[in-house]
Short mmCIF file of C-alpha atoms and ligand atoms in Angstrom, two decimals:
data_model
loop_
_atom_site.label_atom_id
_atom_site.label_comp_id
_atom_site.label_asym_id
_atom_site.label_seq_id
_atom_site.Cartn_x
_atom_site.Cartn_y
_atom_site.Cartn_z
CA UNK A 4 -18.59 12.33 12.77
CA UNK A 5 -17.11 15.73 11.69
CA UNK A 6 -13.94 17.93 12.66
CA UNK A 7 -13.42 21.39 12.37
CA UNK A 8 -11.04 23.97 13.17
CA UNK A 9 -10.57 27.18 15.03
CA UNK A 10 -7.52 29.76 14.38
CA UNK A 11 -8.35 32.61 17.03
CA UNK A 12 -6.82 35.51 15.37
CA UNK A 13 -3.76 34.07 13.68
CA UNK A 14 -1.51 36.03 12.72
CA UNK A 15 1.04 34.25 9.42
CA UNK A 16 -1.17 33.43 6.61
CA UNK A 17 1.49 30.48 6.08
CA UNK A 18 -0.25 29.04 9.54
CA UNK A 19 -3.82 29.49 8.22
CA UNK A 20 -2.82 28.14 4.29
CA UNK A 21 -0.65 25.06 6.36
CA UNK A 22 -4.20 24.86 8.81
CA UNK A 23 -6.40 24.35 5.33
CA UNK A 24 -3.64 21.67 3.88
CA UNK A 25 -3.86 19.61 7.41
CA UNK A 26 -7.66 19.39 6.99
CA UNK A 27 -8.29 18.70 3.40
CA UNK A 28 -5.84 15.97 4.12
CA UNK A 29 -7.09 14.46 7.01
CA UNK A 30 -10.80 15.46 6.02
CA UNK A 31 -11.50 17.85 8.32
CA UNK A 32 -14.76 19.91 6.92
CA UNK A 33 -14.37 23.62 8.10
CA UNK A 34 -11.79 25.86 9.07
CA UNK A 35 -12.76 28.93 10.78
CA UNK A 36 -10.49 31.73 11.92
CA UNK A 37 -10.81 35.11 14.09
CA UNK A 38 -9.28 38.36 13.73
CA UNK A 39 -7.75 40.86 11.25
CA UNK A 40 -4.17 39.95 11.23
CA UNK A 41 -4.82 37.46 8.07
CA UNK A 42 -7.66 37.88 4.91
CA UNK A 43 -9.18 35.99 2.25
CA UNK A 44 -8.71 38.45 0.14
CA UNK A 45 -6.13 41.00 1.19
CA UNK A 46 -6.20 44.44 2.06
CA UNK A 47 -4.59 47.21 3.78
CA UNK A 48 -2.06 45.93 7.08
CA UNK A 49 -3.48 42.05 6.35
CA UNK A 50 -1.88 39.35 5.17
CA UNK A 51 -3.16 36.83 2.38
CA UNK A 52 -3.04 33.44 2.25
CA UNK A 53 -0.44 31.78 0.24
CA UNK A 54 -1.21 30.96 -3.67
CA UNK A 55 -0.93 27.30 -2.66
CA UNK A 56 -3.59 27.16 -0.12
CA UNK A 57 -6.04 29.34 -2.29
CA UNK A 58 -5.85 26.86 -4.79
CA UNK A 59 -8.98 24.47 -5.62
CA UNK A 60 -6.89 21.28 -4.13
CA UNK A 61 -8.65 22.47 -1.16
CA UNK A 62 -11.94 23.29 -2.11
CA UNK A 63 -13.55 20.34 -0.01
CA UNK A 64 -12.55 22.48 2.87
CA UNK A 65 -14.68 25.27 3.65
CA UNK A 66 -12.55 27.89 4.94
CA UNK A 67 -13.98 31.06 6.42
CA UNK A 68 -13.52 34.05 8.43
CA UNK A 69 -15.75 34.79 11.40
CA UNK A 70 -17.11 37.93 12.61
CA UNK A 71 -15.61 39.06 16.00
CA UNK A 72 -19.44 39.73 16.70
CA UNK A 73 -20.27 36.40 16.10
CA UNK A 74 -20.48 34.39 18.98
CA UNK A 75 -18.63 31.27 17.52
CA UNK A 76 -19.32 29.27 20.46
CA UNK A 77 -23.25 29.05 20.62
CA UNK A 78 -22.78 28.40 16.60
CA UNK A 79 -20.34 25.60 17.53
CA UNK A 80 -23.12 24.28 19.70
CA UNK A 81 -26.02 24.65 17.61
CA UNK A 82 -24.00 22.76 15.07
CA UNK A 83 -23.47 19.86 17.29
CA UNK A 84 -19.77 20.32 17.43
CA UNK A 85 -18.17 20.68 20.64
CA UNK A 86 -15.42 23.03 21.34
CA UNK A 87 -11.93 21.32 22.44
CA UNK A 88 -9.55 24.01 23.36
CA UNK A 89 -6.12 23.11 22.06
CA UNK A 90 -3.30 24.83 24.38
CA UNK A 91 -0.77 23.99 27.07
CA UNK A 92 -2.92 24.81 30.03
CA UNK A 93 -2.18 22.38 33.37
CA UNK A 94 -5.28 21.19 34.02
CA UNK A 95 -5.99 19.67 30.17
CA UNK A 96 -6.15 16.49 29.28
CA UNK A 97 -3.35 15.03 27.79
CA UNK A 98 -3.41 14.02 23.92
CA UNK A 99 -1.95 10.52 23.79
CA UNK A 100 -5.30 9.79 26.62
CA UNK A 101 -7.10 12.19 24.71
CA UNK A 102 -10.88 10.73 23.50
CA UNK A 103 -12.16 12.72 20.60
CA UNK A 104 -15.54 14.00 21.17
CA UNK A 105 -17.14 12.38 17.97
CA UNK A 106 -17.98 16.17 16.32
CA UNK A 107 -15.01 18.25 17.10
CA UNK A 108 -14.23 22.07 16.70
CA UNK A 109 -10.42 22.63 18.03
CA UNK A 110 -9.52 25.71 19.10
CA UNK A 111 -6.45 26.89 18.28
CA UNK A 112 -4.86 30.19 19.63
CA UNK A 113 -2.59 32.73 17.79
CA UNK A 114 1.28 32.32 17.60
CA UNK A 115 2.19 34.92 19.79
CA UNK A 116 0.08 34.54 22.53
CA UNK A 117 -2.03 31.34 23.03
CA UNK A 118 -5.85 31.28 23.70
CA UNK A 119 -6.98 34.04 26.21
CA UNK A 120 -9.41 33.45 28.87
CA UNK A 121 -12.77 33.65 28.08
CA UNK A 122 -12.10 31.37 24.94
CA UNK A 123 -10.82 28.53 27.00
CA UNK A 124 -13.98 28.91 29.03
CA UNK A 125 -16.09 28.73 26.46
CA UNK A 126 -14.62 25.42 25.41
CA UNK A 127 -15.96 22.18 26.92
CA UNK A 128 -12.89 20.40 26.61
CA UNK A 129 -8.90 21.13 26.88
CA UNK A 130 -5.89 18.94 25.84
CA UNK A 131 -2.81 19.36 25.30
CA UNK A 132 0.29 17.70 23.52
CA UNK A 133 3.01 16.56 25.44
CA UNK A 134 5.81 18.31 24.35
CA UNK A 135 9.31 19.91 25.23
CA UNK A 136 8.41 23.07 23.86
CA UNK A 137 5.57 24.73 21.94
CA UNK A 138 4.88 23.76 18.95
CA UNK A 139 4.25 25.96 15.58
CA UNK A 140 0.17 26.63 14.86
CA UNK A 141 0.21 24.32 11.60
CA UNK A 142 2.34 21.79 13.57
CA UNK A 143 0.04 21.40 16.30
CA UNK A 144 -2.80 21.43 13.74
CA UNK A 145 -1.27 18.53 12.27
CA UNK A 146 -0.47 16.71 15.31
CA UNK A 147 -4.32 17.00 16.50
CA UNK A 148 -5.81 15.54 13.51
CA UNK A 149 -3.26 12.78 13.55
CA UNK A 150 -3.83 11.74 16.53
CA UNK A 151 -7.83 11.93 15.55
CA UNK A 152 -7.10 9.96 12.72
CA UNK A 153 -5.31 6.91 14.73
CA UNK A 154 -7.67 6.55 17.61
CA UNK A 155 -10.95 6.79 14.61
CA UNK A 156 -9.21 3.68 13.09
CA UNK A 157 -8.42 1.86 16.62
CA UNK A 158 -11.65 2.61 17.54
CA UNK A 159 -13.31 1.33 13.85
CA UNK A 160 -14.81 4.60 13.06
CA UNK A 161 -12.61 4.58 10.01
CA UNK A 162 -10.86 2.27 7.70
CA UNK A 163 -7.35 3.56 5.92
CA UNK A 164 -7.29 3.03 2.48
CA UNK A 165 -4.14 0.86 1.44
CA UNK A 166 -0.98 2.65 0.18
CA UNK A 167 -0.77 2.39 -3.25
CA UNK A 168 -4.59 4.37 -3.10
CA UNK A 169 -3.12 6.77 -0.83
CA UNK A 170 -0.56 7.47 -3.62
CA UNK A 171 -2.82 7.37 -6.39
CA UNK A 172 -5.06 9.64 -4.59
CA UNK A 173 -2.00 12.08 -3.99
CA UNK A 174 -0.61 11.72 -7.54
CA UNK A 175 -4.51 12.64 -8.55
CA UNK A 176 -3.92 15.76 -7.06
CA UNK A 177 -0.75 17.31 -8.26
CA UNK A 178 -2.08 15.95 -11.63
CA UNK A 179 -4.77 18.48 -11.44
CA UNK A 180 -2.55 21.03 -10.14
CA UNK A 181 -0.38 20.84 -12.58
CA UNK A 182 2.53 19.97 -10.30
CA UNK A 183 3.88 16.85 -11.88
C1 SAM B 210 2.94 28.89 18.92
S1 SAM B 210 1.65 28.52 20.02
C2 SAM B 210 1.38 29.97 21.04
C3 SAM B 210 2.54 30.48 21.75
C4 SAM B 210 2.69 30.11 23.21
N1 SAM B 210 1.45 30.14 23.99
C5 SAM B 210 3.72 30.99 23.85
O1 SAM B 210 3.44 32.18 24.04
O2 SAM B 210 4.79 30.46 24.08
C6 SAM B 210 0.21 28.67 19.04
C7 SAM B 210 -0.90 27.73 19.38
O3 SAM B 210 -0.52 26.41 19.00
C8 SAM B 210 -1.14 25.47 19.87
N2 SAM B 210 -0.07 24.68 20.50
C9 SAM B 210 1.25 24.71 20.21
N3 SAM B 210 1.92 23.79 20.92
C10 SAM B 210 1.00 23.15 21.68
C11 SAM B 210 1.07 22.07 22.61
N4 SAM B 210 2.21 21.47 22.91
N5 SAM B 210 -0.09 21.66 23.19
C12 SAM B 210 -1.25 22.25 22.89
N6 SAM B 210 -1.38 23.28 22.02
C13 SAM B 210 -0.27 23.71 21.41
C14 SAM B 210 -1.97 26.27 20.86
O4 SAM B 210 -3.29 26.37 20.36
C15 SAM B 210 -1.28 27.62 20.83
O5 SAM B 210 -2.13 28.67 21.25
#
């Protein structure tokens, strides 16, 4: 049972960095993302990603960038994961109904524009969250993998550690950051 994450062609770094935080935390494995708008490393008219998110609290998330060559979607597939588009389209499911494939890659598209065609297609599934207005990348990145989280430990998939471990685990972690 895996999840992973798509950013096609994001444009803020802040998104990608706040993309990486939502899936350390709710252990997500990968996060892959499209484009030239944003870079690992920086560079001429691209963007890097925030100190915070290039720091090793993260490292159990395996962030890169893919190829615009590469054809993410048959990788997606020979992975095993399948590809749930993530966007306000009218015929997608509906989040709160929503039933997580068990290995996931949501798509996410960029913030000013949403996923284009062809992407959609090449996703088997589509949801979207019910909501007044459109939410910010990291937001809905959060909301996904919330919602992932909840219906895992409904269904018995997953068991949530007790707060004061949640805490420690947290404290653990700005300890080794230095933070506290
Ligand atoms: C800020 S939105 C894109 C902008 C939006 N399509 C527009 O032009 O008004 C960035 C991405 O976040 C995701 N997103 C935001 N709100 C969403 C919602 N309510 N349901 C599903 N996806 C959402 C989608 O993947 C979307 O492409």
């Amino acid at each position: 049972v895996s999840a992973s994450i798509l950013l096609i062609n994001p444009k803020y770094p802040h998104n990608v960095g706040a993309t990486v935080r939502a899936a350390s935390s709710f252990g997500a494995d990968e996060v892959w993302f499209t484009g030239d708008r944003v870079s690992l490393t920086g560079g001429r008219k691209t963007a890097r990603l925030p100190r915070e998110e290039r720091m090793r609290a993260y490292r159990d998330v395996d962030l890169r960038h893919v190829d615009p060559h590469v054809r993410w979607s048959s990788w997606a597939v020979k992975d095993n994961l399948t590809p749930v588009a993530v966007e306000l389209t009218p015929t997608a499911e509906q989040l709160p109904d929503f039933e997580h494939p068990e290995n996931a890659l949501y798509v996410f598209g960029p913030e000013d524009g949403g996923l284009d065609r062809v992407t959609k297609m090449q996703c088997h599934r589509h949801v979207l969250i019910p909501t007044r207005h459109c939410l910010n990348l990291g937001a809905a990145v959060n909301v996904v993998l919330y919602d992932r989280l909840v219906k895992a430990r409904e269904t018995g998939e997953i068991e949530i550690k007790p707060s004061y471990e949640v805490l420690d685990e947290d404290r653990r972690l700005l300890d080794e950051l230095g933070l506290v």
